Short mmCIF file of C-alpha atoms and ligand atoms in Angstrom, two decimals:
data_model
loop_
_atom_site.label_atom_id
_atom_site.label_comp_id
_atom_site.label_asym_id
_atom_site.label_seq_id
_atom_site.Cartn_x
_atom_site.Cartn_y
_atom_site.Cartn_z
CA MET A 1 0.00 0.00 0.00
CA ILE A 2 1.22 3.48 -0.82
CA GLY A 3 2.56 5.28 2.21
CA GLN A 4 3.74 2.35 4.31
CA GLY A 5 7.48 2.72 4.10
CA ARG A 6 10.35 2.80 6.49
CA ASN A 7 9.86 6.49 7.17
CA ALA A 8 6.46 6.10 8.76
CA ALA A 9 5.20 9.34 10.20
CA ALA A 10 2.84 7.49 12.49
CA VAL A 11 3.11 4.13 14.21
CA LEU A 12 0.43 1.79 15.45
CA THR A 13 1.73 -0.72 17.97
CA VAL A 14 -0.39 -3.78 18.68
CA ASP A 15 0.49 -5.67 21.84
CA LEU A 16 -0.18 -9.32 21.06
CA ASP A 17 0.72 -10.33 24.62
CA ALA A 18 -2.11 -8.12 25.86
CA ILE A 19 -4.53 -9.80 23.43
CA ARG A 20 -3.38 -13.17 24.75
CA SER A 21 -3.93 -12.11 28.34
CA ASN A 22 -7.33 -10.64 27.49
CA TYR A 23 -8.37 -13.90 25.86
CA ARG A 24 -7.31 -15.78 29.00
CA LEU A 25 -9.29 -13.43 31.20
CA LEU A 26 -12.39 -13.77 29.02
CA GLN A 27 -12.11 -17.55 28.92
CA ALA A 28 -11.78 -17.59 32.72
CA ARG A 29 -14.84 -15.33 33.09
CA ALA A 30 -16.79 -17.55 30.73
CA GLY A 31 -16.36 -20.52 33.07
CA GLN A 32 -17.55 -23.74 31.45
CA ALA A 33 -18.47 -22.02 28.20
CA THR A 34 -16.10 -22.12 25.24
CA CYS A 35 -14.56 -18.78 24.34
CA ALA A 36 -14.67 -17.95 20.62
CA ALA A 37 -13.06 -14.89 19.02
CA VAL A 38 -14.78 -12.41 16.72
CA LEU A 39 -12.25 -11.19 14.15
CA LYS A 40 -14.55 -9.27 11.79
CA ALA A 41 -13.32 -6.09 10.11
CA ASP A 42 -9.76 -7.46 10.11
CA ALA A 43 -9.83 -8.04 13.86
CA TYR A 44 -11.35 -4.64 14.57
CA GLY A 45 -8.70 -3.00 12.42
CA LEU A 46 -5.72 -4.57 14.17
CA GLY A 47 -4.86 -7.31 11.65
CA ALA A 48 -6.62 -10.70 11.79
CA ALA A 49 -3.58 -12.46 10.30
CA ARG A 50 -1.46 -11.41 13.28
CA VAL A 51 -4.14 -11.82 15.92
CA ALA A 52 -5.42 -15.29 14.94
CA PRO A 53 -2.15 -17.16 15.66
CA VAL A 54 -2.07 -15.71 19.17
CA LEU A 55 -5.56 -17.01 19.86
CA LEU A 56 -4.83 -20.37 18.25
CA ALA A 57 -1.87 -20.76 20.58
CA GLU A 58 -4.36 -20.26 23.43
CA LYS A 59 -6.45 -23.13 22.02
CA CYS A 60 -9.19 -20.91 20.65
CA ARG A 61 -10.93 -22.97 17.96
CA HIS A 62 -14.09 -20.97 17.20
CA PHE A 63 -13.80 -17.82 15.11
CA PHE A 64 -16.33 -15.41 13.67
CA VAL A 65 -16.10 -12.91 10.82
CA ALA A 66 -18.88 -10.85 9.28
CA HIS A 67 -18.33 -11.21 5.52
CA LEU A 68 -17.81 -14.24 3.32
CA ASP A 69 -14.65 -12.65 1.88
CA GLU A 70 -13.26 -12.12 5.38
CA GLY A 71 -13.82 -15.82 5.98
CA ILE A 72 -12.12 -16.80 2.71
CA ALA A 73 -9.10 -14.68 3.67
CA LEU A 74 -8.86 -15.98 7.24
CA ARG A 75 -9.57 -19.67 6.65
CA PRO A 76 -6.10 -20.62 5.30
CA LEU A 77 -4.55 -19.28 8.51
CA LEU A 78 -6.61 -21.60 10.70
CA PRO A 79 -6.06 -25.33 11.27
CA ALA A 80 -8.64 -27.85 10.11
CA ASP A 81 -9.96 -28.38 13.63
CA ALA A 82 -10.89 -24.69 13.95
CA GLU A 83 -14.37 -23.58 12.94
CA LEU A 84 -14.89 -20.30 11.16
CA PHE A 85 -18.39 -18.85 11.21
CA VAL A 86 -19.63 -16.12 8.88
CA LEU A 87 -22.10 -13.88 10.68
CA HIS A 88 -23.82 -12.47 7.61
CA GLY A 89 -24.62 -15.89 6.20
CA PRO A 90 -24.84 -16.80 2.53
CA VAL A 91 -26.45 -14.48 0.02
CA PRO A 92 -28.38 -16.69 -2.41
CA GLY A 93 -25.93 -18.32 -4.80
CA SER A 94 -22.87 -18.11 -2.54
CA GLU A 95 -23.46 -21.40 -0.72
CA GLN A 96 -20.86 -23.22 -2.81
CA GLU A 97 -18.21 -20.76 -1.63
CA PHE A 98 -18.91 -21.63 1.99
CA LEU A 99 -18.42 -25.31 1.27
CA LEU A 100 -15.31 -24.71 -0.84
CA HIS A 101 -13.62 -22.70 1.90
CA ASP A 102 -14.83 -24.74 4.87
CA LEU A 103 -16.86 -21.86 6.31
CA THR A 104 -19.92 -22.34 8.48
CA PRO A 105 -22.69 -19.83 7.86
CA VAL A 106 -24.84 -18.17 10.44
CA LEU A 107 -28.32 -18.49 8.92
CA ASN A 108 -30.22 -15.32 9.68
CA SER A 109 -33.38 -15.46 7.59
CA ALA A 110 -35.87 -17.84 6.05
CA VAL A 111 -34.23 -17.13 2.69
CA GLN A 112 -30.81 -18.16 4.00
CA ILE A 113 -32.19 -21.28 5.67
CA ALA A 114 -33.98 -22.29 2.49
CA GLY A 115 -30.87 -21.63 0.39
CA TRP A 116 -28.56 -23.62 2.66
CA THR A 117 -31.03 -26.51 2.98
CA ALA A 118 -31.60 -26.68 -0.77
CA PHE A 119 -27.87 -26.62 -1.40
CA ALA A 120 -27.24 -29.42 1.12
CA ARG A 121 -29.97 -31.52 -0.50
CA ARG A 122 -28.61 -30.85 -3.97
CA ILE A 123 -25.12 -32.07 -3.11
CA GLY A 124 -26.46 -34.86 -0.92
CA ARG A 125 -24.56 -33.86 2.21
CA THR A 126 -25.31 -32.75 5.75
CA LEU A 127 -23.90 -29.24 6.17
CA PRO A 128 -23.15 -27.36 9.38
CA ALA A 129 -24.78 -24.07 10.30
CA ILE A 130 -25.62 -21.76 13.15
CA VAL A 131 -29.13 -20.34 13.22
CA GLN A 132 -29.69 -16.92 14.66
CA VAL A 133 -32.86 -16.00 16.49
CA ASP A 134 -33.77 -12.37 16.93
CA THR A 135 -34.54 -11.73 20.58
CA GLY A 136 -35.06 -8.01 20.35
CA MET A 137 -32.47 -6.27 18.24
CA SER A 138 -34.19 -6.51 14.84
CA ARG A 139 -30.88 -6.62 13.07
CA LEU A 140 -30.04 -10.13 11.90
CA GLY A 141 -31.85 -13.33 12.74
CA LEU A 142 -35.38 -14.68 12.61
CA PRO A 143 -38.13 -14.08 15.12
CA ALA A 144 -38.64 -17.17 17.25
CA GLU A 145 -41.88 -18.38 15.60
CA GLU A 146 -40.44 -17.94 12.13
CA LEU A 147 -37.30 -19.85 13.06
CA LEU A 148 -39.32 -22.71 14.51
CA ALA A 149 -41.49 -22.84 11.41
CA CYS A 150 -38.41 -23.11 9.20
CA VAL A 151 -36.71 -25.70 11.36
CA GLU A 152 -39.78 -27.87 11.69
CA LYS A 153 -39.90 -28.35 7.94
CA ALA A 154 -39.13 -31.98 7.39
CA ASP A 155 -35.80 -31.69 5.63
CA PHE A 156 -34.08 -29.09 7.80
CA LEU A 157 -32.60 -31.23 10.54
CA ALA A 158 -31.94 -33.97 8.00
CA THR A 159 -29.76 -31.73 5.86
CA VAL A 160 -28.32 -29.23 8.34
CA SER A 161 -26.22 -30.14 11.32
CA LEU A 162 -26.99 -27.40 13.77
CA ARG A 163 -23.81 -26.26 15.51
CA PHE A 164 -25.37 -23.57 17.70
CA VAL A 165 -28.51 -21.56 18.13
CA MET A 166 -27.40 -17.98 18.69
CA SER A 167 -28.74 -14.53 19.40
CA HIS A 168 -27.15 -11.15 20.05
CA LEU A 169 -27.59 -8.70 22.90
CA ALA A 170 -28.48 -5.08 22.19
CA CYS A 171 -27.55 -3.41 25.49
CA ALA A 172 -25.12 -5.73 27.27
CA GLU A 173 -22.58 -3.01 28.18
CA ASN A 174 -25.29 -1.39 30.28
CA GLN A 175 -25.78 -3.97 33.01
CA ALA A 176 -28.92 -2.39 34.44
CA HIS A 177 -30.73 -2.29 31.10
CA PRO A 178 -33.99 -4.29 31.13
CA MET A 179 -33.33 -5.52 27.58
CA ASN A 180 -30.72 -7.94 28.95
CA ALA A 181 -33.17 -9.94 31.05
CA ALA A 182 -35.85 -9.73 28.36
CA GLN A 183 -33.52 -11.06 25.68
CA LEU A 184 -32.27 -13.80 28.00
CA ALA A 185 -35.83 -14.95 28.70
CA ALA A 186 -36.73 -14.90 25.00
CA PHE A 187 -33.58 -16.84 24.14
CA ARG A 188 -34.29 -19.49 26.79
CA ASP A 189 -37.77 -19.94 25.41
CA VAL A 190 -36.39 -20.70 21.98
CA LEU A 191 -33.77 -23.09 23.37
CA LEU A 192 -36.51 -25.28 24.86
CA ARG A 193 -37.21 -26.26 21.28
CA PHE A 194 -33.56 -27.17 20.61
CA PRO A 195 -32.67 -29.35 23.61
CA ALA A 196 -29.80 -31.09 21.88
CA CYS A 197 -28.12 -28.04 20.39
CA GLY A 198 -25.43 -25.72 21.74
CA ALA A 199 -26.32 -22.11 22.43
CA SER A 200 -24.50 -18.79 22.15
CA LEU A 201 -25.66 -15.37 23.32
CA ALA A 202 -22.90 -13.27 24.86
CA ASN A 203 -20.60 -10.81 23.13
CA SER A 204 -17.78 -9.22 25.19
CA SER A 205 -20.11 -7.30 27.46
CA GLY A 206 -22.50 -10.24 27.73
CA ILE A 207 -19.74 -12.30 29.37
CA PHE A 208 -19.75 -9.79 32.25
CA LEU A 209 -23.51 -10.13 32.75
CA GLY A 210 -22.79 -13.38 34.55
CA PRO A 211 -23.10 -17.15 34.06
CA ASP A 212 -26.78 -17.03 33.03
CA PHE A 213 -25.66 -15.39 29.81
CA HIS A 214 -22.77 -17.72 28.97
CA PHE A 215 -24.48 -20.84 27.59
CA ASP A 216 -22.07 -22.98 25.54
CA LEU A 217 -20.12 -20.46 23.48
CA VAL A 218 -19.29 -16.81 24.15
CA ARG A 219 -18.32 -14.49 21.30
CA PRO A 220 -16.08 -11.64 22.42
CA GLY A 221 -14.54 -9.20 19.95
CA ALA A 222 -13.93 -5.76 21.41
CA ALA A 223 -12.75 -6.96 24.83
CA LEU A 224 -9.95 -8.95 23.22
CA PHE A 225 -8.65 -5.63 22.00
CA GLY A 226 -8.91 -3.89 25.35
CA ILE A 227 -12.21 -2.07 24.98
CA ALA A 228 -14.06 -1.70 28.27
CA PRO A 229 -16.95 -4.19 28.42
CA VAL A 230 -19.00 -2.59 31.19
CA THR A 231 -20.11 1.03 31.13
CA GLY A 232 -19.24 2.84 34.33
CA ALA A 233 -17.05 0.08 35.77
CA PRO A 234 -13.25 -0.33 35.85
CA ASN A 235 -11.89 -2.05 32.76
CA PRO A 236 -10.36 -5.43 33.69
CA LEU A 237 -8.74 -5.85 30.26
CA GLN A 238 -5.29 -4.82 29.17
CA PRO A 239 -4.84 -2.03 26.64
CA VAL A 240 -3.71 -3.42 23.28
CA VAL A 241 -2.97 -0.47 21.02
CA ARG A 242 -0.60 2.43 21.10
CA LEU A 243 -0.88 5.10 18.42
CA GLN A 244 1.91 7.60 17.91
CA ALA A 245 2.37 10.33 15.34
CA SER A 246 5.40 12.47 14.64
CA ILE A 247 5.80 16.20 14.96
CA ILE A 248 6.33 17.78 11.54
CA GLN A 249 6.99 21.34 12.66
CA VAL A 250 6.72 23.62 15.67
CA GLN A 251 5.95 27.31 15.36
CA SER A 252 5.00 30.29 17.46
CA ILE A 253 1.85 32.23 16.67
CA LYS A 254 0.84 35.62 18.01
CA ALA A 255 -2.37 36.62 19.75
CA GLY A 256 -5.13 36.87 17.16
CA GLN A 257 -3.63 34.34 14.73
CA HIS A 258 -5.75 31.37 13.67
CA VAL A 259 -5.13 27.66 13.39
CA GLY A 260 -6.52 25.23 10.83
CA TYR A 261 -9.42 25.05 8.39
CA GLY A 262 -12.28 27.35 9.10
CA ALA A 263 -10.00 29.43 11.34
CA THR A 264 -11.96 28.01 14.26
CA TYR A 265 -9.15 28.56 16.75
CA CYS A 266 -7.87 32.05 17.49
CA ALA A 267 -4.86 32.35 19.79
CA PRO A 268 -5.73 34.43 22.87
CA GLN A 269 -2.04 35.23 23.34
CA GLU A 270 1.22 33.98 21.94
CA ARG A 271 1.12 30.21 21.51
CA ARG A 272 3.46 27.48 20.34
CA ILE A 273 1.81 25.11 17.94
CA ALA A 274 3.07 21.68 16.86
CA THR A 275 1.68 20.21 13.67
CA ILE A 276 1.64 16.40 13.82
CA ALA A 277 1.21 13.74 11.14
CA ALA A 278 -2.18 12.33 12.06
CA GLY A 279 -5.52 13.40 10.69
CA TYR A 280 -8.94 12.06 9.98
CA ALA A 281 -7.62 9.92 7.11
CA ASP A 282 -5.73 8.07 9.82
CA GLY A 283 -8.82 7.56 11.94
CA TRP A 284 -7.94 10.50 14.18
CA LEU A 285 -11.48 11.67 13.88
CA ARG A 286 -12.51 15.17 12.87
CA SER A 287 -14.96 15.16 15.75
CA LEU A 288 -11.94 15.36 18.07
CA SER A 289 -11.46 18.95 16.90
CA GLY A 290 -11.47 21.17 19.97
CA HIS A 291 -11.70 18.16 22.35
CA GLY A 292 -8.78 15.84 21.88
CA PHE A 293 -5.27 15.90 23.21
CA ALA A 294 -1.95 14.18 22.75
CA LEU A 295 0.66 13.22 25.31
CA ILE A 296 4.23 14.36 24.91
CA ASP A 297 6.50 12.67 27.43
CA GLY A 298 3.39 12.14 29.51
CA GLN A 299 2.37 15.80 29.40
CA ARG A 300 -0.93 16.81 27.80
CA ALA A 301 -1.02 19.00 24.71
CA ALA A 302 -4.51 20.09 23.64
CA LEU A 303 -5.69 19.73 20.09
CA VAL A 304 -6.51 23.16 18.66
CA GLY A 305 -8.46 23.98 15.51
CA MET A 306 -10.00 21.47 13.15
CA VAL A 307 -8.40 18.09 12.50
CA SER A 308 -7.25 18.02 8.85
CA MET A 309 -7.01 14.97 6.62
CA ASP A 310 -3.32 14.37 7.31
CA THR A 311 -2.48 16.61 10.24
CA CYS A 312 -3.74 18.21 13.38
CA ALA A 313 -2.37 20.97 15.60
CA LEU A 314 -1.36 20.74 19.25
CA ASP A 315 -0.91 23.61 21.66
CA VAL A 316 2.55 22.88 23.07
CA THR A 317 3.03 26.21 24.83
CA GLY A 318 3.35 24.48 28.19
CA ILE A 319 6.08 22.11 27.05
CA ALA A 320 9.71 23.21 27.18
CA PRO A 321 10.88 23.98 23.62
CA ASP A 322 14.02 21.91 24.03
CA ARG A 323 11.85 18.83 24.60
CA LEU A 324 10.21 19.22 21.21
CA HIS A 325 11.80 18.47 17.90
CA PRO A 326 10.57 17.55 14.44
CA GLY A 327 10.33 13.81 13.96
CA MET A 328 9.67 12.99 17.59
CA MET A 329 6.64 10.85 18.32
CA VAL A 330 3.74 11.99 20.43
CA ASP A 331 1.16 9.62 21.90
CA LEU A 332 -2.42 9.76 20.70
CA ILE A 333 -3.60 6.45 22.11
CA GLY A 334 -1.58 4.63 24.73
CA PRO A 335 -0.83 4.43 28.40
CA GLY A 336 -2.09 7.93 29.16
CA GLN A 337 -5.16 7.89 26.95
CA THR A 338 -7.18 4.75 26.30
CA VAL A 339 -9.16 3.95 23.17
CA ASP A 340 -12.32 4.42 25.20
CA ALA A 341 -11.19 7.84 26.43
CA VAL A 342 -10.48 9.00 22.87
CA ALA A 343 -13.87 7.65 21.83
CA GLU A 344 -15.63 9.61 24.52
CA LEU A 345 -13.90 12.83 23.46
CA ALA A 346 -14.87 12.12 19.85
CA GLY A 347 -18.49 11.38 20.74
CA THR A 348 -18.30 7.75 19.69
CA ILE A 349 -17.39 4.29 21.02
CA GLY A 350 -14.03 2.53 21.18
CA TYR A 351 -15.17 0.11 18.47
CA GLU A 352 -15.39 2.95 15.97
CA ILE A 353 -11.98 4.33 16.95
CA LEU A 354 -10.31 0.95 16.43
CA THR A 355 -12.04 0.11 13.17
CA SER A 356 -11.32 3.59 11.77
CA LEU A 357 -7.57 3.31 12.32
CA GLY A 358 -5.88 4.17 9.08
CA SER A 359 -3.85 2.04 6.75
CA ARG A 360 -0.81 4.26 6.40
CA TYR A 361 0.61 3.64 9.84
CA ARG A 362 3.62 1.47 10.27
CA ARG A 363 2.25 -1.44 12.27
CA ASP A 364 4.44 -2.95 14.92
CA TYR A 365 3.36 -6.13 16.64
CA LEU A 366 4.78 -6.83 20.07
CA SER A 367 5.08 -10.38 21.28
CA SER A 368 7.29 -12.12 23.77
CA ALA A 369 6.22 -15.58 22.67
CA GLU A 370 6.83 -17.72 19.67
CA ILE A 371 3.66 -17.66 17.62
CA GLY A 372 2.71 -19.91 14.76
CA GLY A 373 6.23 -21.30 14.46
CA SER A 374 7.87 -17.95 13.70
CA THR A 375 9.79 -16.07 16.31
CA PHE A 376 9.67 -12.46 17.19
CA ALA A 377 13.07 -11.84 15.60
CA GLU A 378 11.79 -12.99 12.22
CA HIS A 379 9.42 -10.04 12.04
CA PRO A 380 11.67 -7.03 11.56
CA ALA A 381 8.67 -4.73 11.77
CA ALA A 382 8.21 -5.71 15.39
CA VAL A 383 10.21 -3.51 17.71
CA ALA A 384 10.07 -2.99 21.42
CA ILE A 385 8.75 0.31 22.73
C1 PLP B 401 -19.55 -8.09 16.56
C2 PLP B 401 -20.31 -9.21 17.15
C3 PLP B 401 -19.85 -9.86 18.29
C4 PLP B 401 -18.68 -9.34 19.10
O1 PLP B 401 -19.12 -8.22 19.81
P1 PLP B 401 -18.19 -7.42 20.83
O2 PLP B 401 -19.12 -6.46 21.46
O3 PLP B 401 -17.14 -6.77 20.01
O4 PLP B 401 -17.64 -8.41 21.77
C5 PLP B 401 -20.53 -10.98 18.75
N1 PLP B 401 -21.63 -11.43 18.09
C6 PLP B 401 -22.11 -10.82 16.98
C7 PLP B 401 -23.33 -11.35 16.34
C8 PLP B 401 -21.48 -9.69 16.49
O5 PLP B 401 -21.97 -9.07 15.41
#
């Protein structure tokens, strides 16, 4: 990709050890349930090809992606005994691709169930699938009665081997929300009709709602990558990403001078301004304009003016000039500012911050362990911080 050279102006560091420890924590919290991993959107923007081997080494054998093409890309990196589920299911006509690439669809609608059943019958094989019941989110999945009607058709259980019945929680990060109990009750009702089949309800936040929500398989994504699972509670997970961008230039501006597009910032008195190499094209969102900050040697520097495509401006007046020089890295996400904190300043959620991270960073992956047969030293891009 254009822009990813040795002279990277911004660096994204992904701590694979932290992902490993987060997976262990989630598996421990899930008790008897099996802990899957959701690696959709290229592992929430962090690189599924680098994340999957870490989880495999932890004996994770159940993976989810959203798109068929994500599944096709990830499947060759997984061993034969790992199952890869595709959340969006097969669009009519794509069933063959699932079979070809050893992908298990989540069947979300009567159309998908009919398509998968017809395909299985046509090739004369029993094919695996998850079925998704909608328990209140109205996003993907069938309402309970519709699902039961589909499944009770004579040929369904003869042609489909049901891996799990699943549903998805709408409000799990808010533990007091009444939707959680309502969805749990609706899900249990449906499961009465599938006594022999495994069940899966919880995403990251759902794991923290307690054992009632765990069933047989939990499906964390965000928590693997350090995003806080419970609103208003301390985050038990380790931070995974560090984002740094370099200072391009430092200048002094006088009272009355403006900064950035729209001239939205006007210096009240003389100010020193550092322009850094991160902008909204890098996922450093424009909505951070006027709210965000960076850390320079642990000291805060406020973002001033509008975030541009490739740059933003920091007020570095309070930082000794001899501590600032072009090319030095400042921290945007890291020890002093979590993904969730940035999200709050930007008026969004940590998920959106992670999945918006740009593609022109240099990406460094930190790992102390040998993963997938290749050692740390064989990845020259990986450097210690
Ligand atoms: C994205 C997703 C998950 C993972 O959710 P997190 O909140 O990131 O843990 C689990 N299940 C389904 C159906 C999803 O779409």
